[in-house]
């Protein structure tokens, strides 16, 4: 854990001006290792996976471990979820003391265990409670507070604009909108027309999110929606160069040539980051998951996945992955956007 007494903060909005492409939080994925890896590959801002405010209150070791980061990850946000304004505010204070650059509140999680208690996306049905949460959290900390929402609870109650205006009144720094309702889960496509409309009608900075799978799409979504930034989640799991390439395209510059499309080298970097943070067992799970996601759309991907999941030894897993990624050379990744991919998550 690298909390320090006087962190040199980077304001997340300042970071967006130089690079508007943000790594979306994903539970079990955007952990310490993956965030460090993605910052090196040009994600501008990173956020932890969702952390329970109640878990922080009870000083649960597993919960506190989710807040681990290193300086190179700045600006780093710690994402909290909960339903009690005072407990969330206290947890935000802990996140601030821990050195986070900002606190992000999760109002997008559709998972029954979370919404049953009134947390996550359920808070979009109770804006009085949300106002209390925002007010108590902003009051408790000096660092910026951001929120992440869905378009609404369901199709006929899409109140993202009301939430944005409420957030503006309460001094929130930005609202990230995943362009689906809670009812939609991960089905269908994110509604970027809706996001564009909300952005045009509110004063608060808005980040759009949903189904950005290519660097070209990242730039066109940003420009067409007028958003202040975009969040990319699953797209980074199919293509870890999505941020680096989007940033180059956005700036009108040539693609980063230090990367040389060297997927084996890129995978080796990720494996080093994972090994440094995880037990042997977790390392193996993560290596297999990332290798199979990154292989999407390349020739031989499905045979590769089958063989890697049969291996039991970390060195074998790594060399199997490196051999596959070496074999890609400069073959282009096939467009697999029509295929279902990770259709569930906490936001
Ligand atoms: C496996 C998984 C885990 C997720 N965990 C979180 C989370 O902890 N917090 C959150 O706000 N959103 C979470 N999300 C939602 C993503 O941040 C994002 O809003 C969603 O995946 C849509 O963006 P994408 O199409 O770019 O992936 C998760 C999504 C997935 C697929």
PDB file of N, CA and C and ligand atoms in Angstrom, residues 24-27 29 49-50 79 106 148 178 180 186 209-212 231-235 342 344-347, ligand 1:
ATOM      1  N   UNK A  24     -12.578   2.664 -17.476  1.00  0.00           N
ATOM      2  CA  UNK A  24     -13.793   2.428 -16.678  1.00  0.00           C
ATOM      3  C   UNK A  24     -13.491   1.429 -15.565  1.00  0.00           C
ATOM      4  N   UNK A  25     -14.062   1.647 -14.378  1.00  0.00           N
ATOM      5  CA  UNK A  25     -13.846   0.672 -13.301  1.00  0.00           C
ATOM      6  C   UNK A  25     -14.493  -0.666 -13.618  1.00  0.00           C
ATOM      7  N   UNK A  26     -13.775  -1.761 -13.357  1.00  0.00           N
ATOM      8  CA  UNK A  26     -14.356  -3.095 -13.554  1.00  0.00           C
ATOM      9  C   UNK A  26     -13.889  -3.999 -12.417  1.00  0.00           C
ATOM     10  N   UNK A  27     -14.859  -4.482 -11.634  1.00  0.00           N
ATOM     11  CA  UNK A  27     -14.550  -5.320 -10.472  1.00  0.00           C
ATOM     12  C   UNK A  27     -13.828  -6.587 -10.916  1.00  0.00           C
ATOM     13  N   UNK A  29     -11.062  -6.756 -12.282  1.00  0.00           N
ATOM     14  CA  UNK A  29     -10.227  -6.508 -13.462  1.00  0.00           C
ATOM     15  C   UNK A  29      -9.335  -5.279 -13.273  1.00  0.00           C
ATOM     16  N   UNK A  49     -11.895  -0.645  -8.684  1.00  0.00           N
ATOM     17  CA  UNK A  49     -13.195  -1.297  -8.744  1.00  0.00           C
ATOM     18  C   UNK A  49     -14.013  -0.824  -7.547  1.00  0.00           C
ATOM     19  N   UNK A  50     -15.291  -1.150  -7.525  1.00  0.00           N
ATOM     20  CA  UNK A  50     -16.131  -0.607  -6.454  1.00  0.00           C
ATOM     21  C   UNK A  50     -15.718  -1.159  -5.087  1.00  0.00           C
ATOM     22  N   UNK A  79     -13.369   4.175  -5.978  1.00  0.00           N
ATOM     23  CA  UNK A  79     -14.820   4.138  -6.156  1.00  0.00           C
ATOM     24  C   UNK A  79     -15.499   3.496  -4.956  1.00  0.00           C
ATOM     25  N   UNK A 106     -20.435   5.112  -6.866  1.00  0.00           N
ATOM     26  CA  UNK A 106     -21.097   4.205  -7.813  1.00  0.00           C
ATOM     27  C   UNK A 106     -22.617   4.257  -7.633  1.00  0.00           C
ATOM     28  N   UNK A 148     -20.734   7.932 -10.972  1.00  0.00           N
ATOM     29  CA  UNK A 148     -20.948   7.116 -12.176  1.00  0.00           C
ATOM     30  C   UNK A 148     -22.357   6.548 -12.101  1.00  0.00           C
ATOM     31  N   UNK A 178     -23.026   5.541 -18.022  1.00  0.00           N
ATOM     32  CA  UNK A 178     -23.089   4.315 -18.818  1.00  0.00           C
ATOM     33  C   UNK A 178     -24.453   4.354 -19.522  1.00  0.00           C
ATOM     34  N   UNK A 180     -26.893   2.829 -20.603  1.00  0.00           N
ATOM     35  CA  UNK A 180     -27.974   1.839 -20.512  1.00  0.00           C
ATOM     36  C   UNK A 180     -28.729   2.071 -19.211  1.00  0.00           C
ATOM     37  N   UNK A 186     -26.773  -5.420 -19.473  1.00  0.00           N
ATOM     38  CA  UNK A 186     -25.753  -5.203 -20.512  1.00  0.00           C
ATOM     39  C   UNK A 186     -26.314  -5.491 -21.901  1.00  0.00           C
ATOM     40  N   UNK A 209     -20.088   6.675 -21.746  1.00  0.00           N
ATOM     41  CA  UNK A 209     -19.560   5.319 -21.574  1.00  0.00           C
ATOM     42  C   UNK A 209     -20.494   4.283 -22.190  1.00  0.00           C
ATOM     43  N   UNK A 210     -19.860   3.315 -22.843  1.00  0.00           N
ATOM     44  CA  UNK A 210     -20.604   2.165 -23.334  1.00  0.00           C
ATOM     45  C   UNK A 210     -20.219   1.761 -24.736  1.00  0.00           C
ATOM     46  N   UNK A 211     -19.709   0.532 -24.861  1.00  0.00           N
ATOM     47  CA  UNK A 211     -19.500  -0.121 -26.161  1.00  0.00           C
ATOM     48  C   UNK A 211     -18.450   0.545 -27.042  1.00  0.00           C
ATOM     49  N   UNK A 212     -17.472   1.198 -26.450  1.00  0.00           N
ATOM     50  CA  UNK A 212     -16.374   1.743 -27.262  1.00  0.00           C
ATOM     51  C   UNK A 212     -15.330   0.633 -27.401  1.00  0.00           C
ATOM     52  N   UNK A 231     -15.298   6.933 -21.067  1.00  0.00           N
ATOM     53  CA  UNK A 231     -14.807   5.805 -20.272  1.00  0.00           C
ATOM     54  C   UNK A 231     -14.775   4.578 -21.176  1.00  0.00           C
ATOM     55  N   UNK A 232     -13.673   3.850 -21.111  1.00  0.00           N
ATOM     56  CA  UNK A 232     -13.561   2.619 -21.903  1.00  0.00           C
ATOM     57  C   UNK A 232     -13.306   1.459 -20.937  1.00  0.00           C
ATOM     58  N   UNK A 233     -14.155   0.451 -21.015  1.00  0.00           N
ATOM     59  CA  UNK A 233     -14.003  -0.704 -20.139  1.00  0.00           C
ATOM     60  C   UNK A 233     -13.600  -1.926 -20.925  1.00  0.00           C
ATOM     61  N   UNK A 234     -14.628  -2.660 -21.418  1.00  0.00           N
ATOM     62  CA  UNK A 234     -14.367  -3.942 -22.059  1.00  0.00           C
ATOM     63  C   UNK A 234     -13.490  -3.828 -23.297  1.00  0.00           C
ATOM     64  N   UNK A 235     -13.539  -2.675 -23.972  1.00  0.00           N
ATOM     65  CA  UNK A 235     -12.707  -2.470 -25.163  1.00  0.00           C
ATOM     66  C   UNK A 235     -11.223  -2.630 -24.860  1.00  0.00           C
ATOM     67  N   UNK A 342     -18.481 -10.331 -22.000  1.00  0.00           N
ATOM     68  CA  UNK A 342     -18.579  -9.908 -20.602  1.00  0.00           C
ATOM     69  C   UNK A 342     -19.851  -9.109 -20.338  1.00  0.00           C
ATOM     70  N   UNK A 344     -21.874  -8.618 -17.946  1.00  0.00           N
ATOM     71  CA  UNK A 344     -22.314  -8.387 -16.574  1.00  0.00           C
ATOM     72  C   UNK A 344     -21.234  -7.673 -15.817  1.00  0.00           C
ATOM     73  N   UNK A 345     -21.611  -6.856 -14.854  1.00  0.00           N
ATOM     74  CA  UNK A 345     -20.607  -6.143 -14.077  1.00  0.00           C
ATOM     75  C   UNK A 345     -21.288  -5.210 -13.089  1.00  0.00           C
ATOM     76  N   UNK A 346     -20.469  -4.459 -12.365  1.00  0.00           N
ATOM     77  CA  UNK A 346     -20.998  -3.655 -11.264  1.00  0.00           C
ATOM     78  C   UNK A 346     -21.288  -2.208 -11.647  1.00  0.00           C
ATOM     79  N   UNK A 347     -21.613  -1.936 -12.924  1.00  0.00           N
ATOM     80  CA  UNK A 347     -21.903  -0.535 -13.225  1.00  0.00           C
ATOM     81  C   UNK A 347     -22.570  -0.378 -14.578  1.00  0.00           C
TER      82      UNK A 347
HETATM   83  C1  LIG B   1     -16.746  -7.377 -15.364  1.00  0.00           C
HETATM   84  C2  LIG B   1     -17.218  -5.975 -15.156  1.00  0.00           C
HETATM   85  C3  LIG B   1     -17.104  -5.382 -13.904  1.00  0.00           C
HETATM   86  C4  LIG B   1     -17.550  -4.075 -13.698  1.00  0.00           C
HETATM   87  N1  LIG B   1     -17.363  -3.499 -12.471  1.00  0.00           N
HETATM   88  C5  LIG B   1     -17.718  -2.183 -12.280  1.00  0.00           C
HETATM   89  C6  LIG B   1     -17.440  -1.516 -11.057  1.00  0.00           C
HETATM   90  O1  LIG B   1     -16.853  -2.075 -10.114  1.00  0.00           O
HETATM   91  N2  LIG B   1     -17.843  -0.233 -10.936  1.00  0.00           N
HETATM   92  C7  LIG B   1     -18.492   0.434 -11.950  1.00  0.00           C
HETATM   93  O2  LIG B   1     -18.853   1.602 -11.791  1.00  0.00           O
HETATM   94  N3  LIG B   1     -18.751  -0.165 -13.110  1.00  0.00           N
HETATM   95  C8  LIG B   1     -18.358  -1.440 -13.316  1.00  0.00           C
HETATM   96  N4  LIG B   1     -18.566  -2.035 -14.529  1.00  0.00           N
HETATM   97  C9  LIG B   1     -19.195  -1.258 -15.622  1.00  0.00           C
HETATM   98  C10 LIG B   1     -18.147  -0.587 -16.510  1.00  0.00           C
HETATM   99  O3  LIG B   1     -17.436   0.403 -15.803  1.00  0.00           O
HETATM  100  C11 LIG B   1     -18.814   0.081 -17.737  1.00  0.00           C
HETATM  101  O4  LIG B   1     -19.730   1.026 -17.279  1.00  0.00           O
HETATM  102  C12 LIG B   1     -19.544  -0.930 -18.631  1.00  0.00           C
HETATM  103  O5  LIG B   1     -18.780  -2.101 -18.816  1.00  0.00           O
HETATM  104  C13 LIG B   1     -19.856  -0.314 -20.006  1.00  0.00           C
HETATM  105  O6  LIG B   1     -18.680   0.153 -20.618  1.00  0.00           O
HETATM  106  P1  LIG B   1     -17.871  -0.711 -21.737  1.00  0.00           P
HETATM  107  O7  LIG B   1     -18.858  -1.077 -22.805  1.00  0.00           O
HETATM  108  O8  LIG B   1     -16.789   0.217 -22.205  1.00  0.00           O
HETATM  109  O9  LIG B   1     -17.351  -1.919 -21.049  1.00  0.00           O
HETATM  110  C14 LIG B   1     -18.147  -3.343 -14.756  1.00  0.00           C
HETATM  111  C15 LIG B   1     -18.269  -3.950 -16.008  1.00  0.00           C
HETATM  112  C16 LIG B   1     -17.811  -5.237 -16.222  1.00  0.00           C
HETATM  113  C17 LIG B   1     -17.946  -5.844 -17.597  1.00  0.00           C
END
